[in-house]
PDB file of C-alpha atoms in Angstrom:
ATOM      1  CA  UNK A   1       4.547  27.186 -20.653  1.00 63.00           C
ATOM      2  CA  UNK A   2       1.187  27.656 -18.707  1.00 59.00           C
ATOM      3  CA  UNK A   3       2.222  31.374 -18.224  1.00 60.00           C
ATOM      4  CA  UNK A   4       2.822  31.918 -21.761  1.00 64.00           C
ATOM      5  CA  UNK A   5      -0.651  30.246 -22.770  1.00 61.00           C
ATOM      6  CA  UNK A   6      -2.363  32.762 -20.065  1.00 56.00           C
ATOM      7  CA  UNK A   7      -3.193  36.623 -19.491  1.00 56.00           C
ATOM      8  CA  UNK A   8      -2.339  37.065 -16.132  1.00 55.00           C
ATOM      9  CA  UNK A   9      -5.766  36.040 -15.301  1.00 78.00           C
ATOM     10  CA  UNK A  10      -5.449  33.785 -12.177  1.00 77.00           C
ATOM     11  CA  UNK A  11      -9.165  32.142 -12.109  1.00 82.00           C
ATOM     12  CA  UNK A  12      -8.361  31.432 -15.744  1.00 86.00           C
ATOM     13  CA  UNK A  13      -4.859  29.648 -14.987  1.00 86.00           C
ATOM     14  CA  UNK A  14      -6.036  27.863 -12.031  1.00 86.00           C
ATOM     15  CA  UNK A  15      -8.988  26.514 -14.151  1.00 90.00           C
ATOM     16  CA  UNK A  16      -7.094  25.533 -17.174  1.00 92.00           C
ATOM     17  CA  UNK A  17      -3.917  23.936 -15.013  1.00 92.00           C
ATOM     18  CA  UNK A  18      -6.628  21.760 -12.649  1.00 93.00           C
ATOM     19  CA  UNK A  19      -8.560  20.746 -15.730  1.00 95.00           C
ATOM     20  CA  UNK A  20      -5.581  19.831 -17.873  1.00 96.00           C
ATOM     21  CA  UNK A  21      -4.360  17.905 -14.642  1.00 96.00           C
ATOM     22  CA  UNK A  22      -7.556  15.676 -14.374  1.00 96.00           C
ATOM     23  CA  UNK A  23      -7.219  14.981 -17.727  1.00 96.00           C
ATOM     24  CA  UNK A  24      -4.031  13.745 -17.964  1.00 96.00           C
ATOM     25  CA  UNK A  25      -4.489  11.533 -15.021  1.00 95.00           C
ATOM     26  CA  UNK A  26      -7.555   9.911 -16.505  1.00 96.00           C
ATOM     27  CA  UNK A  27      -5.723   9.322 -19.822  1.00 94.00           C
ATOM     28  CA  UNK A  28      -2.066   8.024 -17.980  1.00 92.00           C
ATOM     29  CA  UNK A  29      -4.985   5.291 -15.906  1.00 93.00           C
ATOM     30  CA  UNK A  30      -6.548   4.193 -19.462  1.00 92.00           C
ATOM     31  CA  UNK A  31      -3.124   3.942 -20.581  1.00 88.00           C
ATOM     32  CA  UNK A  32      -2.214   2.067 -17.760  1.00 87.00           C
ATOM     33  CA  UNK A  33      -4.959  -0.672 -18.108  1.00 87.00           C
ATOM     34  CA  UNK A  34      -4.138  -3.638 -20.243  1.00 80.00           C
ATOM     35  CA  UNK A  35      -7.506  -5.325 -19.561  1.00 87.00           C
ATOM     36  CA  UNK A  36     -10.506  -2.839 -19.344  1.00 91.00           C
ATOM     37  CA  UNK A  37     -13.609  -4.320 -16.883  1.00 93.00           C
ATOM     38  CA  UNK A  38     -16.779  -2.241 -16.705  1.00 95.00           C
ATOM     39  CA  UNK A  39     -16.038  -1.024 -13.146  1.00 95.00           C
ATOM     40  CA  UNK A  40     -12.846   0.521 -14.311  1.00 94.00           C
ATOM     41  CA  UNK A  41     -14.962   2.303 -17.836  1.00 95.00           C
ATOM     42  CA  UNK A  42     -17.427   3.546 -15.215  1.00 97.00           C
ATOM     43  CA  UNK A  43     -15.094   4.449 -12.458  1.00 96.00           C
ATOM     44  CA  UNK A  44     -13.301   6.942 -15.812  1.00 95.00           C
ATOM     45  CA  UNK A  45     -16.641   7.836 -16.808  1.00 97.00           C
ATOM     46  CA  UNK A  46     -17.945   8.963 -13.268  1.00 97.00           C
ATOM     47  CA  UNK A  47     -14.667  10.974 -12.571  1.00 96.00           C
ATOM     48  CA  UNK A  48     -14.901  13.040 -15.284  1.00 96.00           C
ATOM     49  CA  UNK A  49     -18.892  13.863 -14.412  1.00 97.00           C
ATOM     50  CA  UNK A  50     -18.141  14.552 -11.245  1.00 97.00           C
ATOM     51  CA  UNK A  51     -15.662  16.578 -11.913  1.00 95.00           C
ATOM     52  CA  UNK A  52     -17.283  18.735 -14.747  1.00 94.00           C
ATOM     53  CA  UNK A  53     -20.314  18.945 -12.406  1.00 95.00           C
ATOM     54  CA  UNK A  54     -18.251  20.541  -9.676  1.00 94.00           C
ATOM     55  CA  UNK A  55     -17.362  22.935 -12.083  1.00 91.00           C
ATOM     56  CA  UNK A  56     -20.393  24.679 -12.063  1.00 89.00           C
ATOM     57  CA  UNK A  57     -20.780  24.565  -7.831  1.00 92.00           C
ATOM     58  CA  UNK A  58     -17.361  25.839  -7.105  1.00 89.00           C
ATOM     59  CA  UNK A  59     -17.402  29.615  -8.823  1.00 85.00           C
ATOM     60  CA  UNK A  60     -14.339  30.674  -6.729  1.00 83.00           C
ATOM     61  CA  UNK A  61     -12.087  28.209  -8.840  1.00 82.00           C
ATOM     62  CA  UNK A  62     -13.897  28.142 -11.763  1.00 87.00           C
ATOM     63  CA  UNK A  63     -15.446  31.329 -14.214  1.00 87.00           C
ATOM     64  CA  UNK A  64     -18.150  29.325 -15.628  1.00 90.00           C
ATOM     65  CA  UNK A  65     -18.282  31.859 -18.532  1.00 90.00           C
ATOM     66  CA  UNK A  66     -14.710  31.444 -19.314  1.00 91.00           C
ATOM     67  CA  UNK A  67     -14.954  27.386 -19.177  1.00 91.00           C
ATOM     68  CA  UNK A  68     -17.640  27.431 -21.828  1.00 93.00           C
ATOM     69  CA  UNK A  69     -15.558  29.127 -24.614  1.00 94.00           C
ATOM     70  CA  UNK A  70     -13.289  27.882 -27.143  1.00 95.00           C
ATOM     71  CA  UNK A  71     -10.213  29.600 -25.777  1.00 93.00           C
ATOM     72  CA  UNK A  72     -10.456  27.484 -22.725  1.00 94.00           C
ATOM     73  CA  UNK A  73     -10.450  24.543 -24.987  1.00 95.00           C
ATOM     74  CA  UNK A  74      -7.972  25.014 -26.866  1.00 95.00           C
ATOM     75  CA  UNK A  75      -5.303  26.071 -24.107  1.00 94.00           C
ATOM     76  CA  UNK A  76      -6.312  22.401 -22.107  1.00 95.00           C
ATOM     77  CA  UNK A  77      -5.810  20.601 -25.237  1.00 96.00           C
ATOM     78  CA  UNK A  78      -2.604  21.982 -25.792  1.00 96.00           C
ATOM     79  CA  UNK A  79      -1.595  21.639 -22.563  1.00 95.00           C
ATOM     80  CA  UNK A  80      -2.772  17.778 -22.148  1.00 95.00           C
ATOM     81  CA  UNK A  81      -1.424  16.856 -25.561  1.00 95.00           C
ATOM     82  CA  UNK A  82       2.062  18.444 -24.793  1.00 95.00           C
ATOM     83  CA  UNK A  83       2.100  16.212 -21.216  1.00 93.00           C
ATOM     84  CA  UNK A  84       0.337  12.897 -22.780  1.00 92.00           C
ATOM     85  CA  UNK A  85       1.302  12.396 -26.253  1.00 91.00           C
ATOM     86  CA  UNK A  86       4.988  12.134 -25.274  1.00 90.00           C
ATOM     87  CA  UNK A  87       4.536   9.420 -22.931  1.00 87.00           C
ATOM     88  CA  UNK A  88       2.223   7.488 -24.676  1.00 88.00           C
ATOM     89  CA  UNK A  89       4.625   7.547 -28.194  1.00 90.00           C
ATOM     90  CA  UNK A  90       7.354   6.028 -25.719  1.00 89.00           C
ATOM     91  CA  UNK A  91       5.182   3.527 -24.359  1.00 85.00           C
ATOM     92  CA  UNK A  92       4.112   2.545 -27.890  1.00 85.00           C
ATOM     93  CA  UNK A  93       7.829   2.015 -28.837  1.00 90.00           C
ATOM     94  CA  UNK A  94       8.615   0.469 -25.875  1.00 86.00           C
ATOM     95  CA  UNK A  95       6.174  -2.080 -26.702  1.00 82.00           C
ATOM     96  CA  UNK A  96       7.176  -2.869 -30.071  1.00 84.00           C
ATOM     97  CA  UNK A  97      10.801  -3.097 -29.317  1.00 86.00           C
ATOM     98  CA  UNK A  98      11.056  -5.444 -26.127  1.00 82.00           C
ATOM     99  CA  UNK A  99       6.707  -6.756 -25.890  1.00 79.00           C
ATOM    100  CA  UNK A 100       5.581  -8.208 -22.635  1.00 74.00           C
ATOM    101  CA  UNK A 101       5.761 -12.001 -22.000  1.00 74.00           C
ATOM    102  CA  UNK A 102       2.078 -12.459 -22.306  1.00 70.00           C
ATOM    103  CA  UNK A 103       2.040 -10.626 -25.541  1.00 68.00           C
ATOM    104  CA  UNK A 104       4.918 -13.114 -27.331  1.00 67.00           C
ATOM    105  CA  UNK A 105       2.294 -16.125 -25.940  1.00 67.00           C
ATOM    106  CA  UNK A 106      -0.811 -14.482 -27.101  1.00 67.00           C
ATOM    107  CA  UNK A 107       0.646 -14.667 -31.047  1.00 62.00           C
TER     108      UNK A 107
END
């Protein structure tokens, strides 16, 4: 699918594919946590800075004029919807068909 998304343009896949990546991870970890603490919003919150800051310091991975447009936006979405949303719709029925223990006690 990433091929199809891309024009040969190597910088551009690598940039798109790495990005998408980070941002599935952080979403599958806030997923993942039942009970958020502040450590855990910052540790999220500090990932993601860091890594958009390394964006601009790494210009052999990342064109800096491609990251800023729309296209670029567009193709991550796609790509991070198509990987997250399916996963989080299961886990969502999962949970209403057989809850967790603590959840039946907690109603």
């Amino acid at each position: 699918m990433s091929l199809v998304l891309f024009e040969n343009e190597f910088l551009n896949i690598v940039a798109i594919s790495f990005t998408a990546l980070i941002l599935n991870e952080l979403i599958m970890v806030a997923l993942e946590i039942t009970t958020w603490h502040t450590y855990m919003v910052a540790a999220e919150i500090v990932t993601l800075f860091f890594y958009v800051i390394s964006i601009a310091f790494l210009p052999e991975y990342f064109d800096l004029s491609f990251v800023m447009t729309q296209r670029f936006a567009w193709k991550v979405a796609v790509i991070v919807a198509v990987s997250s949303l399916p996963l989080y719709l299961i886990k969502a029925v999962r949970s209403r068909i057989k809850p967790a223990t603590y959840t039946k006690l907690a109603s």
